[in-house]
Tab-separated table of C-alpha atoms in Angstrom:
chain	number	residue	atom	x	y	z
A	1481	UNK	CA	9.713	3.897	-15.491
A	1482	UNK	CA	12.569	5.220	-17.161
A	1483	UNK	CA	15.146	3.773	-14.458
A	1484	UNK	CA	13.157	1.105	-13.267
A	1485	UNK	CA	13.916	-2.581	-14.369
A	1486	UNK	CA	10.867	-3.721	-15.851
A	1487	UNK	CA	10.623	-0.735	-17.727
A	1488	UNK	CA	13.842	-0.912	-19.410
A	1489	UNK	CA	13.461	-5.106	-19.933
A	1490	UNK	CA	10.359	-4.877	-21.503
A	1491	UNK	CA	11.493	-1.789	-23.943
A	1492	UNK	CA	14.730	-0.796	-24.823
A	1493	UNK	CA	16.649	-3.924	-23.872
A	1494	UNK	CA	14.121	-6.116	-26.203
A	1495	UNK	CA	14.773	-2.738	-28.959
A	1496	UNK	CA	18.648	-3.593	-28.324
A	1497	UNK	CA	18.320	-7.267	-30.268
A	1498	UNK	CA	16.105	-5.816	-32.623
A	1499	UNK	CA	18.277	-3.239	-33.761
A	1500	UNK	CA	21.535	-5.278	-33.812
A	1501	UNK	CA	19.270	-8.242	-35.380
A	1502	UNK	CA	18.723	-6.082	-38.420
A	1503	UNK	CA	21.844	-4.043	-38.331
A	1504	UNK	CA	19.656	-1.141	-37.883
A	1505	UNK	CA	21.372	2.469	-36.670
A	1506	UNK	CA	20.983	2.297	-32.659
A	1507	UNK	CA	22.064	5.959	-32.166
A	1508	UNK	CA	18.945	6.836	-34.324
A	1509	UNK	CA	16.745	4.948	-32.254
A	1510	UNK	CA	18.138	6.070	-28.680
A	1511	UNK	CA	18.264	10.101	-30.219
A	1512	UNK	CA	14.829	9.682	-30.914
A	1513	UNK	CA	14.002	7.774	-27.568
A	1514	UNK	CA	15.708	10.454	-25.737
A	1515	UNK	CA	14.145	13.199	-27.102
A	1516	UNK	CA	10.492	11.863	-25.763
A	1517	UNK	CA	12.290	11.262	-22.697
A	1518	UNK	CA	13.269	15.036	-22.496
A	1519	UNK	CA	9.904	15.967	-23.414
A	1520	UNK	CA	8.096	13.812	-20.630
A	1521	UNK	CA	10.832	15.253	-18.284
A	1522	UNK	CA	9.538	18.926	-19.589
A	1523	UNK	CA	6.096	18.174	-19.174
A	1524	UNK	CA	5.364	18.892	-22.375
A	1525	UNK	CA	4.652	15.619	-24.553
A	1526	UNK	CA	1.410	14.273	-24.993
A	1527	UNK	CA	1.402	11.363	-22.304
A	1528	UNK	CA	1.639	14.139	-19.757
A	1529	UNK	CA	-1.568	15.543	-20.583
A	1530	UNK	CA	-3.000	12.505	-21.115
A	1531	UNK	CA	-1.909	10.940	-17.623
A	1532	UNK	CA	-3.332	14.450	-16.256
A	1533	UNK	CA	-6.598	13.536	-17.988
A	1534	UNK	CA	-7.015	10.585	-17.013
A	1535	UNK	CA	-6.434	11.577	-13.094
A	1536	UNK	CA	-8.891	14.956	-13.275
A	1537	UNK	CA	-11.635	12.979	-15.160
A	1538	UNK	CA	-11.147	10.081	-12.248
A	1539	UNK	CA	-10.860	7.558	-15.141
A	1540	UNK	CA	-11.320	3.812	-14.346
A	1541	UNK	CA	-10.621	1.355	-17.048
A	1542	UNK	CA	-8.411	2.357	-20.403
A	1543	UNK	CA	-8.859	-0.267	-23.326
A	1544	UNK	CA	-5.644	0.385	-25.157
A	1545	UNK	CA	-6.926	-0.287	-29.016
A	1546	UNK	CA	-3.967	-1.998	-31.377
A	1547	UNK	CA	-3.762	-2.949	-34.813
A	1548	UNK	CA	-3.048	-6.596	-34.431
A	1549	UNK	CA	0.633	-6.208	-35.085
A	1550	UNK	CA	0.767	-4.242	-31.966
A	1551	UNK	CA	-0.623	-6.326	-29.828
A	1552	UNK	CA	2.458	-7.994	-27.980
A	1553	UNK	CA	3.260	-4.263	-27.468
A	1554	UNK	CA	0.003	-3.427	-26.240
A	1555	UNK	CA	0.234	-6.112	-23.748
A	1556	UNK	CA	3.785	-5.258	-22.604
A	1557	UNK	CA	2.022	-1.570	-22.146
A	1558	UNK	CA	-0.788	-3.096	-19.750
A	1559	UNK	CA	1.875	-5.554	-17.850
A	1560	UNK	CA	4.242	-2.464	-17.264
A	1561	UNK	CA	1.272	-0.028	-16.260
A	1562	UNK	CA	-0.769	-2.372	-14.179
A	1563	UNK	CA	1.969	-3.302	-11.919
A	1564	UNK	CA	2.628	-0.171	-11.642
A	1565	UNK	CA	-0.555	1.851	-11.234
A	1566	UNK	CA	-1.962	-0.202	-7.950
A	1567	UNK	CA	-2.809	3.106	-6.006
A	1568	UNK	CA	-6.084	4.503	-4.907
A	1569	UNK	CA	-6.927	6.213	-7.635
A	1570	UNK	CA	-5.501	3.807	-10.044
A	1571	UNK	CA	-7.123	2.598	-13.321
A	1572	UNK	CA	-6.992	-0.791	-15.200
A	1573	UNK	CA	-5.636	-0.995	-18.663
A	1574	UNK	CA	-6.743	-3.671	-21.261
A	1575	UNK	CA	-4.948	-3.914	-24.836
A	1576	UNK	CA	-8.127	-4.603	-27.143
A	1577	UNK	CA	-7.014	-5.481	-30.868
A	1578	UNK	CA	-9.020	-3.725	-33.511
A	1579	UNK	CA	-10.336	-7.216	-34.539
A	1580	UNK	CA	-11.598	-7.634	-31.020
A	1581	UNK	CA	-13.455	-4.242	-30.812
A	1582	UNK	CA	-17.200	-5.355	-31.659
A	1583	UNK	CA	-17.193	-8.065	-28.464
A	1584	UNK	CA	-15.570	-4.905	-26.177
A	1585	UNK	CA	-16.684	-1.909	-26.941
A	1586	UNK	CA	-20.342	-2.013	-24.715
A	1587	UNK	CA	-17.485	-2.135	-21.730
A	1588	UNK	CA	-17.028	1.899	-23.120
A	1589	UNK	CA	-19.961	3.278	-24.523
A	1590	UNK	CA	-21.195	5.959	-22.716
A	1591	UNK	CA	-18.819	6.096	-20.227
A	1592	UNK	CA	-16.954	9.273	-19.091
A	1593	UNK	CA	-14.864	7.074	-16.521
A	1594	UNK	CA	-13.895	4.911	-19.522
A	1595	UNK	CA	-10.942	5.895	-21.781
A	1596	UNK	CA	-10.277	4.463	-25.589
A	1597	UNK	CA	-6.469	4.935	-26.587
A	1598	UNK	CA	-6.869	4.456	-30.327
A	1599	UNK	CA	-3.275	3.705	-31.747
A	1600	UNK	CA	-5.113	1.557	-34.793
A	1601	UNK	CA	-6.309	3.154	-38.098
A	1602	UNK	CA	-10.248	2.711	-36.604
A	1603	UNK	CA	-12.581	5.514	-36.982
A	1604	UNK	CA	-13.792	5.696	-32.916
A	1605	UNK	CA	-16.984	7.743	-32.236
A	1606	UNK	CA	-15.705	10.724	-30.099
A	1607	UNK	CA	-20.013	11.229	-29.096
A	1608	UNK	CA	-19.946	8.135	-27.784
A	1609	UNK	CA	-16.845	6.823	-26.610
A	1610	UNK	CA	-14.232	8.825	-24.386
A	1611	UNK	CA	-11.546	8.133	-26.866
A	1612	UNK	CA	-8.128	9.962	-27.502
A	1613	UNK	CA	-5.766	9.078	-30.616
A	1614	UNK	CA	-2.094	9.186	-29.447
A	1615	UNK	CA	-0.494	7.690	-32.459
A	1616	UNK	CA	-2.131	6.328	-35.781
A	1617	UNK	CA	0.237	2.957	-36.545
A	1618	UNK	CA	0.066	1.357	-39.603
A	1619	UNK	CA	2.302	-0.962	-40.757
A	1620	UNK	CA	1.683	-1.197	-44.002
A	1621	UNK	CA	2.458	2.485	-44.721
A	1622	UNK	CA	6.078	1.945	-43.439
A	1623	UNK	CA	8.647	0.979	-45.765
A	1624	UNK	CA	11.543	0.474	-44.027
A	1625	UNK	CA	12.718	-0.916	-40.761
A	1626	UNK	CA	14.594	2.330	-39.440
A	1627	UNK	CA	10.669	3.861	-39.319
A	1628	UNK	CA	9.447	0.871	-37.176
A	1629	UNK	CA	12.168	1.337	-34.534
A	1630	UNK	CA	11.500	5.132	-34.711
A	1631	UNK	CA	7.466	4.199	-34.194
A	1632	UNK	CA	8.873	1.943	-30.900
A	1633	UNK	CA	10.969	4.418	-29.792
A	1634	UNK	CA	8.009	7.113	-29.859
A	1635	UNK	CA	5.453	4.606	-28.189
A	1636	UNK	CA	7.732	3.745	-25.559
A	1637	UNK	CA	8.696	7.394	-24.202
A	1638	UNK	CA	4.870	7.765	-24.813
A	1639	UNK	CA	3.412	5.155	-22.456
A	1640	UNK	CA	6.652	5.123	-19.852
A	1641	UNK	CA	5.790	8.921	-19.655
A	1642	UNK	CA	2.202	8.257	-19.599
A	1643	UNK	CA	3.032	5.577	-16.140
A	1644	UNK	CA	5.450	7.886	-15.269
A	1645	UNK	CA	2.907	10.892	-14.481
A	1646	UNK	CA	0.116	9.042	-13.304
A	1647	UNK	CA	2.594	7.489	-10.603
A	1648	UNK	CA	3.889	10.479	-9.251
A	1649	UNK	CA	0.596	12.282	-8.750
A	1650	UNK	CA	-0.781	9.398	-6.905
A	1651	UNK	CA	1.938	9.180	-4.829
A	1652	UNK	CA	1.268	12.977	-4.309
A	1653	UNK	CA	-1.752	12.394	-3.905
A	1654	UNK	CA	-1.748	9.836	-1.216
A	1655	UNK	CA	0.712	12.335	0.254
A	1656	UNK	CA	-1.723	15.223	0.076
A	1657	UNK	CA	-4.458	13.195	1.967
A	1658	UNK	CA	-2.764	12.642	4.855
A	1659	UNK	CA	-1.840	16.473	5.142
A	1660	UNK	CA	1.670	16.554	3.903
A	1661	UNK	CA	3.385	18.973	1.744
A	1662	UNK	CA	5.034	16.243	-1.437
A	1663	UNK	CA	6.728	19.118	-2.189
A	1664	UNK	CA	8.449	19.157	1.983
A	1665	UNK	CA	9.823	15.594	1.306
A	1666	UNK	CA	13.167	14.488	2.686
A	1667	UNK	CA	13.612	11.207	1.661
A	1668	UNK	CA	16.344	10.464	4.164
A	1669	UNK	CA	14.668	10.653	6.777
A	1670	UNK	CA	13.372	7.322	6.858
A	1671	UNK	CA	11.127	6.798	9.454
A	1672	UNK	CA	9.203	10.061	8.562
A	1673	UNK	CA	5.044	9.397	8.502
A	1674	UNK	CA	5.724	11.281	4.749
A	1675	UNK	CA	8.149	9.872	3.686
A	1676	UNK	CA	6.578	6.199	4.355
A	1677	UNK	CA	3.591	7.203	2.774
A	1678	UNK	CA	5.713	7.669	-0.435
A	1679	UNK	CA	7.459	4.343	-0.003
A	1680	UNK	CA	4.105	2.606	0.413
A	1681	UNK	CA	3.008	4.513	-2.569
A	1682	UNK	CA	5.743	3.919	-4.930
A	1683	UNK	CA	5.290	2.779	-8.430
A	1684	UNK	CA	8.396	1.202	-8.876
A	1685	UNK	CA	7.813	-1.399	-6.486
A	1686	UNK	CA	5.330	-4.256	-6.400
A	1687	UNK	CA	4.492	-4.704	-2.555
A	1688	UNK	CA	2.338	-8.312	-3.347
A	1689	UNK	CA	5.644	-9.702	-5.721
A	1690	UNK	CA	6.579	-12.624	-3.427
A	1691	UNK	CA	2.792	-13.654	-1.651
A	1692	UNK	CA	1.846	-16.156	-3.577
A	1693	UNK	CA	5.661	-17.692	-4.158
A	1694	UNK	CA	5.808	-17.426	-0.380
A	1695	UNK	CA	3.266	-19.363	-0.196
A	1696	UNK	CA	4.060	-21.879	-2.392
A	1697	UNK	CA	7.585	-22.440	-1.407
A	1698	UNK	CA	6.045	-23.219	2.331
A	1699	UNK	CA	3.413	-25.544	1.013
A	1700	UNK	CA	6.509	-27.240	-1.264
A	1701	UNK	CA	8.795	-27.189	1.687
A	1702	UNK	CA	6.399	-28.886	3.740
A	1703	UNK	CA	5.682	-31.344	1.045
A	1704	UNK	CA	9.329	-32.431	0.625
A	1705	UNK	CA	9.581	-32.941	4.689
A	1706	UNK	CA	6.709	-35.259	4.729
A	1707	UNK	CA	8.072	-37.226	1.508
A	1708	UNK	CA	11.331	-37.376	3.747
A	1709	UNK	CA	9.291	-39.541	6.264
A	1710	UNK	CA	6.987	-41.106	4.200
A	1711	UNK	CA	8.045	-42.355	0.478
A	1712	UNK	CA	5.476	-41.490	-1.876
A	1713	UNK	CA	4.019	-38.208	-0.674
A	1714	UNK	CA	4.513	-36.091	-4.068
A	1715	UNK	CA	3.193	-38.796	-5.958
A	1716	UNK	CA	0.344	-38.870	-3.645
A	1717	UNK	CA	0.139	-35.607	-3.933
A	1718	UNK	CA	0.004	-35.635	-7.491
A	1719	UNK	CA	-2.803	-38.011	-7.888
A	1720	UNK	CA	-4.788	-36.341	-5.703
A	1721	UNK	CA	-4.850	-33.302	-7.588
A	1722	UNK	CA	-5.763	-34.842	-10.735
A	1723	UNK	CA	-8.308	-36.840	-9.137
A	1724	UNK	CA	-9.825	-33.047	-8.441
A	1725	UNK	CA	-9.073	-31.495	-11.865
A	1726	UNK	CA	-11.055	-35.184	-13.118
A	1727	UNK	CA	-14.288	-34.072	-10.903
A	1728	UNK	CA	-13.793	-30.932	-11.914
A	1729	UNK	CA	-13.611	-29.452	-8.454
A	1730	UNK	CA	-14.470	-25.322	-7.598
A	1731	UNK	CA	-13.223	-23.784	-4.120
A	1732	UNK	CA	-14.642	-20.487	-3.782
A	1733	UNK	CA	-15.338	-17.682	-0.844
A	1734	UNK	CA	-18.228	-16.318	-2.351
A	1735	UNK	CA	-21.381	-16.852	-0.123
A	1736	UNK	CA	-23.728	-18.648	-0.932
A	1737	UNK	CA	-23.051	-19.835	-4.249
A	1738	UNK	CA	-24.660	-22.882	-5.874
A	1739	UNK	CA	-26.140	-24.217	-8.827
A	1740	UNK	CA	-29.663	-24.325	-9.440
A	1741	UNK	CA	-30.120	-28.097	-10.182
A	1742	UNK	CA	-31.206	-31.266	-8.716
A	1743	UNK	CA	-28.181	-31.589	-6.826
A	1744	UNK	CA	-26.726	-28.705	-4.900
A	1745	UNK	CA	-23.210	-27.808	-5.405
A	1746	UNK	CA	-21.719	-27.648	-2.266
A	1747	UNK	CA	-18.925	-25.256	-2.164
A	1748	UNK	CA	-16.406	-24.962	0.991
A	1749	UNK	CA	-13.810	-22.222	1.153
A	1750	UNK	CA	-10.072	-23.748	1.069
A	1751	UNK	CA	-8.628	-23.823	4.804
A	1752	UNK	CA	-5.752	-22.005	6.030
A	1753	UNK	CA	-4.154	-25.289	6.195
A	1754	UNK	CA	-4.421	-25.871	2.248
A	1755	UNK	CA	-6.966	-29.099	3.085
A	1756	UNK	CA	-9.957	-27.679	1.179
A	1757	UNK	CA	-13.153	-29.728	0.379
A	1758	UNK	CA	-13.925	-28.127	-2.953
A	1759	UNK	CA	-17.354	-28.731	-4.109
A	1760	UNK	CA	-17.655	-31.514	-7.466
A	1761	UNK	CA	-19.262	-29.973	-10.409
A	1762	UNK	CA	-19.475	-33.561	-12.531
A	1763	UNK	CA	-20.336	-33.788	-16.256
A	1764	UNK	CA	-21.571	-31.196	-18.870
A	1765	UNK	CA	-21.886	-27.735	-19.381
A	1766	UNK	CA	-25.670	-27.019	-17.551
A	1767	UNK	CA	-23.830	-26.832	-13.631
A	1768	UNK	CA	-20.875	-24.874	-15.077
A	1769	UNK	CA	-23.188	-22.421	-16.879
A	1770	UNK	CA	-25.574	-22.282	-14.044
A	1771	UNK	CA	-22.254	-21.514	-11.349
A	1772	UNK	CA	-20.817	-18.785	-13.901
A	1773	UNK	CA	-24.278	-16.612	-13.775
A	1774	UNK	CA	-24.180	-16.982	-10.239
A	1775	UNK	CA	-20.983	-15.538	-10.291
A	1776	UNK	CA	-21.445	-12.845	-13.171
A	1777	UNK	CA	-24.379	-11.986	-11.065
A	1778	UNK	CA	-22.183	-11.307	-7.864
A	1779	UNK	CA	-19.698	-9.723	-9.726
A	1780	UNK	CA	-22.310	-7.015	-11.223
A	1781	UNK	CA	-23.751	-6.548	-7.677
A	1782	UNK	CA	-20.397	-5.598	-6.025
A	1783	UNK	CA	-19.285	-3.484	-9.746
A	1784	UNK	CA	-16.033	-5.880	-9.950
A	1785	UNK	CA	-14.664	-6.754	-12.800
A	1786	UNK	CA	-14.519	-11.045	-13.600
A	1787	UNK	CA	-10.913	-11.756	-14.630
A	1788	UNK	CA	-10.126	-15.432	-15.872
A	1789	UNK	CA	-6.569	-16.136	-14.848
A	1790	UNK	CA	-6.070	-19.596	-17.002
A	1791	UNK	CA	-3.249	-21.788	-16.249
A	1792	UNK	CA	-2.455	-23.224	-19.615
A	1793	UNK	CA	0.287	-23.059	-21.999
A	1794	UNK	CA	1.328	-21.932	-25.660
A	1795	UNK	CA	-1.478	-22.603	-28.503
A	1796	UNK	CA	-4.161	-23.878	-26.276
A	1797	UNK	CA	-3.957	-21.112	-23.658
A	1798	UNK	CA	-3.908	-18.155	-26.902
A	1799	UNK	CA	-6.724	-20.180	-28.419
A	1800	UNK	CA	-9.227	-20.014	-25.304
A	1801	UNK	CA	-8.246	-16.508	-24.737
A	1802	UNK	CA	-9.167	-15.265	-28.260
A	1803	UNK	CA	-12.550	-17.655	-27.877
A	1804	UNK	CA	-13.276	-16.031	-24.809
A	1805	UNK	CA	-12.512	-12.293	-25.722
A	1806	UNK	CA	-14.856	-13.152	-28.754
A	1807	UNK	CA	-17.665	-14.232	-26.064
A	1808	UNK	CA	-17.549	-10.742	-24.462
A	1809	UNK	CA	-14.713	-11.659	-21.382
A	1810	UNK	CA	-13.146	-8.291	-20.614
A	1811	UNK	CA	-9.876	-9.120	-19.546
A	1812	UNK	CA	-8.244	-12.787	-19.813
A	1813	UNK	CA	-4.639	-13.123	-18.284
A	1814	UNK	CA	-2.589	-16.367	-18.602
A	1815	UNK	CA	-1.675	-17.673	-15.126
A	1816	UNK	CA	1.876	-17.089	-14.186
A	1817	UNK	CA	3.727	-17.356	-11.032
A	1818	UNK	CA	5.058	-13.764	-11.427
A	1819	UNK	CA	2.504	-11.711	-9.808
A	1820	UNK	CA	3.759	-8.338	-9.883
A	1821	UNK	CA	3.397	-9.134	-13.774
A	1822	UNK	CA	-0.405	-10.540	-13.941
A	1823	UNK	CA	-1.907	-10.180	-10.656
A	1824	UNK	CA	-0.330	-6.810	-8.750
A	1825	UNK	CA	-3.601	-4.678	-9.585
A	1826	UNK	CA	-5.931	-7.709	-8.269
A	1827	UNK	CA	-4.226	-7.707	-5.002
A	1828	UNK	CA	-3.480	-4.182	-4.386
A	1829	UNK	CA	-7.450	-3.321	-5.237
A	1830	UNK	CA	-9.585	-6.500	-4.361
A	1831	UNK	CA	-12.769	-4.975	-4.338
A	1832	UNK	CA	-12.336	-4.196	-8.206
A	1833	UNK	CA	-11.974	-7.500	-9.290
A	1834	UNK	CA	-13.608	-10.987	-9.294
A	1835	UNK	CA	-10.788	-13.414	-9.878
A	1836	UNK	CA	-11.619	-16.633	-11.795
A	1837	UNK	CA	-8.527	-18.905	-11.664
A	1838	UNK	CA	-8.590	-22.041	-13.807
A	1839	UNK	CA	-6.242	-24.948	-13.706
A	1840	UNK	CA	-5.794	-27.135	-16.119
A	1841	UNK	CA	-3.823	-30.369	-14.977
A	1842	UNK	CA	-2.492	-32.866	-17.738
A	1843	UNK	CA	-3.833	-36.600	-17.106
A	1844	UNK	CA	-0.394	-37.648	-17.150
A	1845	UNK	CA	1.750	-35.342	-15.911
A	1846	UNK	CA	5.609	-34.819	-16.479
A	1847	UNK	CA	7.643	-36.717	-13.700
A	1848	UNK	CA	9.563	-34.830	-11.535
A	1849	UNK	CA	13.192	-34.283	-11.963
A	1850	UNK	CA	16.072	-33.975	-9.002
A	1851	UNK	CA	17.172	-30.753	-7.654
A	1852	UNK	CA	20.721	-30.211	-8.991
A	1853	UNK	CA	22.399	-26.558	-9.602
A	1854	UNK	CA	20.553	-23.670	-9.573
A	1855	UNK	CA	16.795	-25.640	-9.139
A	1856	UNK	CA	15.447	-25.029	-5.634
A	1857	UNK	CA	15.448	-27.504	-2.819
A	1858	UNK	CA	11.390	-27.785	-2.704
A	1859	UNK	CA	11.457	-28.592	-6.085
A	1860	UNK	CA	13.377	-32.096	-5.904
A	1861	UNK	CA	11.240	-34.982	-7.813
A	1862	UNK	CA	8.525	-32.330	-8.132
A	1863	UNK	CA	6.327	-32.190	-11.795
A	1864	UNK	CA	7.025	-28.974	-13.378
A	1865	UNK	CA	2.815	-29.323	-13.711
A	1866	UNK	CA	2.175	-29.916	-10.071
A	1867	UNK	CA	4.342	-26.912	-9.432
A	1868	UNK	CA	1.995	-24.176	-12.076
A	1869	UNK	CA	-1.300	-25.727	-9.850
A	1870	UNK	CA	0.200	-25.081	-7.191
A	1871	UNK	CA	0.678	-22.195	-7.938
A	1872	UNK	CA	-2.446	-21.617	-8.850
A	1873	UNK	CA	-3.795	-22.750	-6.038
A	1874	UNK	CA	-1.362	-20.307	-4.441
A	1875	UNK	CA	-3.203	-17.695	-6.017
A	1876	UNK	CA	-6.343	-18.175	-5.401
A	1877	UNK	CA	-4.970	-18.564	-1.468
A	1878	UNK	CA	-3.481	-15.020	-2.046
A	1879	UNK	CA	-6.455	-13.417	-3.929
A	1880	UNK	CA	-8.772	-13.927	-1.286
A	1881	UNK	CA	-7.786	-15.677	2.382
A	1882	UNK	CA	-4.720	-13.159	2.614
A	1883	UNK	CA	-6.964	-10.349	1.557
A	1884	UNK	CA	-10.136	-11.246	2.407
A	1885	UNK	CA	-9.729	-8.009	4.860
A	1886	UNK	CA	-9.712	-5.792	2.205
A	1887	UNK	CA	-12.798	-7.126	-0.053
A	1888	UNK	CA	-10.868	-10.657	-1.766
A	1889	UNK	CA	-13.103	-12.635	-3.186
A	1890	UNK	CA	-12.360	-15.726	-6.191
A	1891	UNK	CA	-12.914	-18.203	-7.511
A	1892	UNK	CA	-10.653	-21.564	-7.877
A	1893	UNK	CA	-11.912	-24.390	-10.830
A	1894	UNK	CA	-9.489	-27.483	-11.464
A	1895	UNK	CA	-9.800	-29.243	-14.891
A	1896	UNK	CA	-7.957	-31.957	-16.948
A	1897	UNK	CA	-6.029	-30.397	-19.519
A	1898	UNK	CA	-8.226	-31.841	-22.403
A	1899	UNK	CA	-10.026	-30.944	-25.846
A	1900	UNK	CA	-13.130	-31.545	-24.570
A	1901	UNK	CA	-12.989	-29.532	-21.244
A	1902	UNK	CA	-10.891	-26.588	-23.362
A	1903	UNK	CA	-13.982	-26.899	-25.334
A	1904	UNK	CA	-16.548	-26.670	-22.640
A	1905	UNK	CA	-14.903	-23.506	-21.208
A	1906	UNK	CA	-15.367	-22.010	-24.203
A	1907	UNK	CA	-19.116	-23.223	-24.188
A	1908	UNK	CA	-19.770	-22.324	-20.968
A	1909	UNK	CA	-18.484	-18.426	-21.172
A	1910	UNK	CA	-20.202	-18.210	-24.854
């Protein structure tokens, strides 16, 4: 992680305007970074023995526990190690704030395969929790700014190093398996059965970055073509899909899902061809409740992990997660068209996870704008909120029809962006 790009973006480059920001001493920070570099280089800082750990005790799930100063950290932590640990093998990292502990911690309890990094001032039980303490942060005790870039400076070497051996050993792993020597590697040959094993194994790359933007920028292109011959497309387009996100409309590839009621909920997986006929779940919470269980239910049969992936922006989108962290969700990730950032774990191990992706579509959308400079051809006169559901939508189309092979399964729910269905979310995962 050290030399790869979103390792250095997310850490030092964001230290870099903090430093000069404050007019703090850089060569301080970078002697101290470099040291824990050294040290993870060694073998012989902490985050090697913990990335060891967590490999010989085949753990599964890490809830990374922060003060709640830490928690933009923590969460650059889980992007940077979750698109990066995708292997078999691999394990799934949540940053939990201390706040947040109560609603999360029966995810832990009692389980070996389950791993608490405690970096908050929290007592943890060590009887019953697996729980390590790599760093106590407090804030408070600090008094000056040179210690807080010294504290980031430690944490980063710390959890780079920690990605850094986990990565390798499942690459050597994966290596191992197939009955080759890691150790007989000769990267330059190419087109050796070894040395592709380590390519397809590598944690600097994201092998699912581009799926979903693929597949948007084909459904887009198309989209533009068609306006070509017939004026009015997009904004057909558009009206269409808020006429969905108004029904409230679910596409999902789960069998046999419906809701116990009066009326059945009739739910049709979307096409290859994008033309889905998503089932209607109408008014109040009752069907949305009733669909949910059905689906917590499936996910607890198949041991996958439900992960709402909510399309919404700035306050609303931080207030829904925090509702629905409170409720007992696991793991809520805002949806994003970046998917080596949010979604590179889902897609690399399907069978893990449950995908739950949530649109929420403005009544009245922004118009769309021309094409000019940099923007993309596809994107001429499209709404900047047609493009996020379709992305979305993308998603979902990623998640499961181009991996149903391996185990994808999801679930796709349109809604318009409004107080009271923001608030019925919240009701129905309470």
């Amino acid at each position: 992680m050290f030399d790869n790009v979103g390792g250095r973006w997310t850490g030092d480059l964001h230290m870099m305007t903090f430093l000069a920001f404050y007019n703090l001493d850089e060569e301080a920070y970078w002697n101290e970074r470099y040291a824990g570099i050294m040290e993870v280089r060694k073998e012989t800082h902490a985050a090697v023995e913990l990335g060891n750990m967590i490999l010989e005790e085949s753990v599964t799930d890490i809830a990374l526990l922060v003060p709640e100063e830490l928690f933009w950290f923590g969460k650059s932590v889980e992007q940077n190690f979750n698109e990066s640990i995708w292997q078999e093998g691999f394990a799934n990292l949540i940053t939990v704030c201390a706040s947040d502990w109560d609603a999360q911690k029966k995810y832990y309890r009692n389980e070996k395969s389950k791993l608490v990094i405690n970096l908050s001032k929290m007592e943890i039980s060590r009887e019953k929790f697996n729980a390590v303490v790599l760093e106590t942060v407090d804030f408070k005790a600090m008094k000056t700014k040179e210690e807080v870039a010294q504290m980031f400076a430690r944490l980063f070497s710390a959890f780079y190093g920690l990605t850094t051996t986990v990565g390798n050993r499942l690459m050597a792993r994966a290596i191992l398996k197939a009955g080759f020597a890691p150790d007989l590697l000769d990267l330059s040959r190419l087109e050796d059965p070894a040395t592709r094993l380590f390519r397809d194994n590598l944690y600097l790359l994201q092998p699912y970055v581009e799926l979903g933007k693929g597949l948007l920028e084909g459904r887009l292109s198309d989209l533009q073509a068609k306006e070509a011959k017939e004026p009015g497309a997009i904004a057909c387009e558009m009206e269409r899909v808020t006429k969905l996100a108004k029904e409230r409309c679910l596409e999902t590839n789960i069998p046999n899902l419906q809701a116990e009621s009066a009326v059945p909920l009739p739910i049709v997986p979307g096409s290859a061809s994008r033309k889905p006929e998503p089932g209607t779940i109408g008014n109040g919470t009752a069907l949305l409740v009733d669909v949910l269980k059905k689906i917590r239910q499936f996910a607890e049969t198949e041991k996958r992990k439900i992960v709402p992936f909510i399309y919404l922006e700035g306050e609303k989108f931080y207030g829904l997660r925090d509702a629905l962290i409170d409720s007992g969700v696991e793991w809520v990730m805002q949806g994003t068209g970046d998917q080596h950032i949010s979604y590179q774990q889902v897609l690399a191990q399907p069978r893990r996870f449950l995908p739950f992706i949530i649109s929420f579509i403005p009544e009245k959308p922004f118009p769309g704008y021309p094409a000019i400079g940099f923007a993309k051809g596809y994107l001429h006169r499209i709404s900047s909120h047609m493009v996020r559901d379709f992305f979305a939508e993308a998603s979902y189309q990623a998640l499961t029809e181009k991996r149903a092979s391996s185990g994808g399964k999801g679930v796709f729910l349109r809604l318009i962006d409004s107080t009271e269905n923001i608030s019925l979310l919240r009701e129905m995962f309470k």
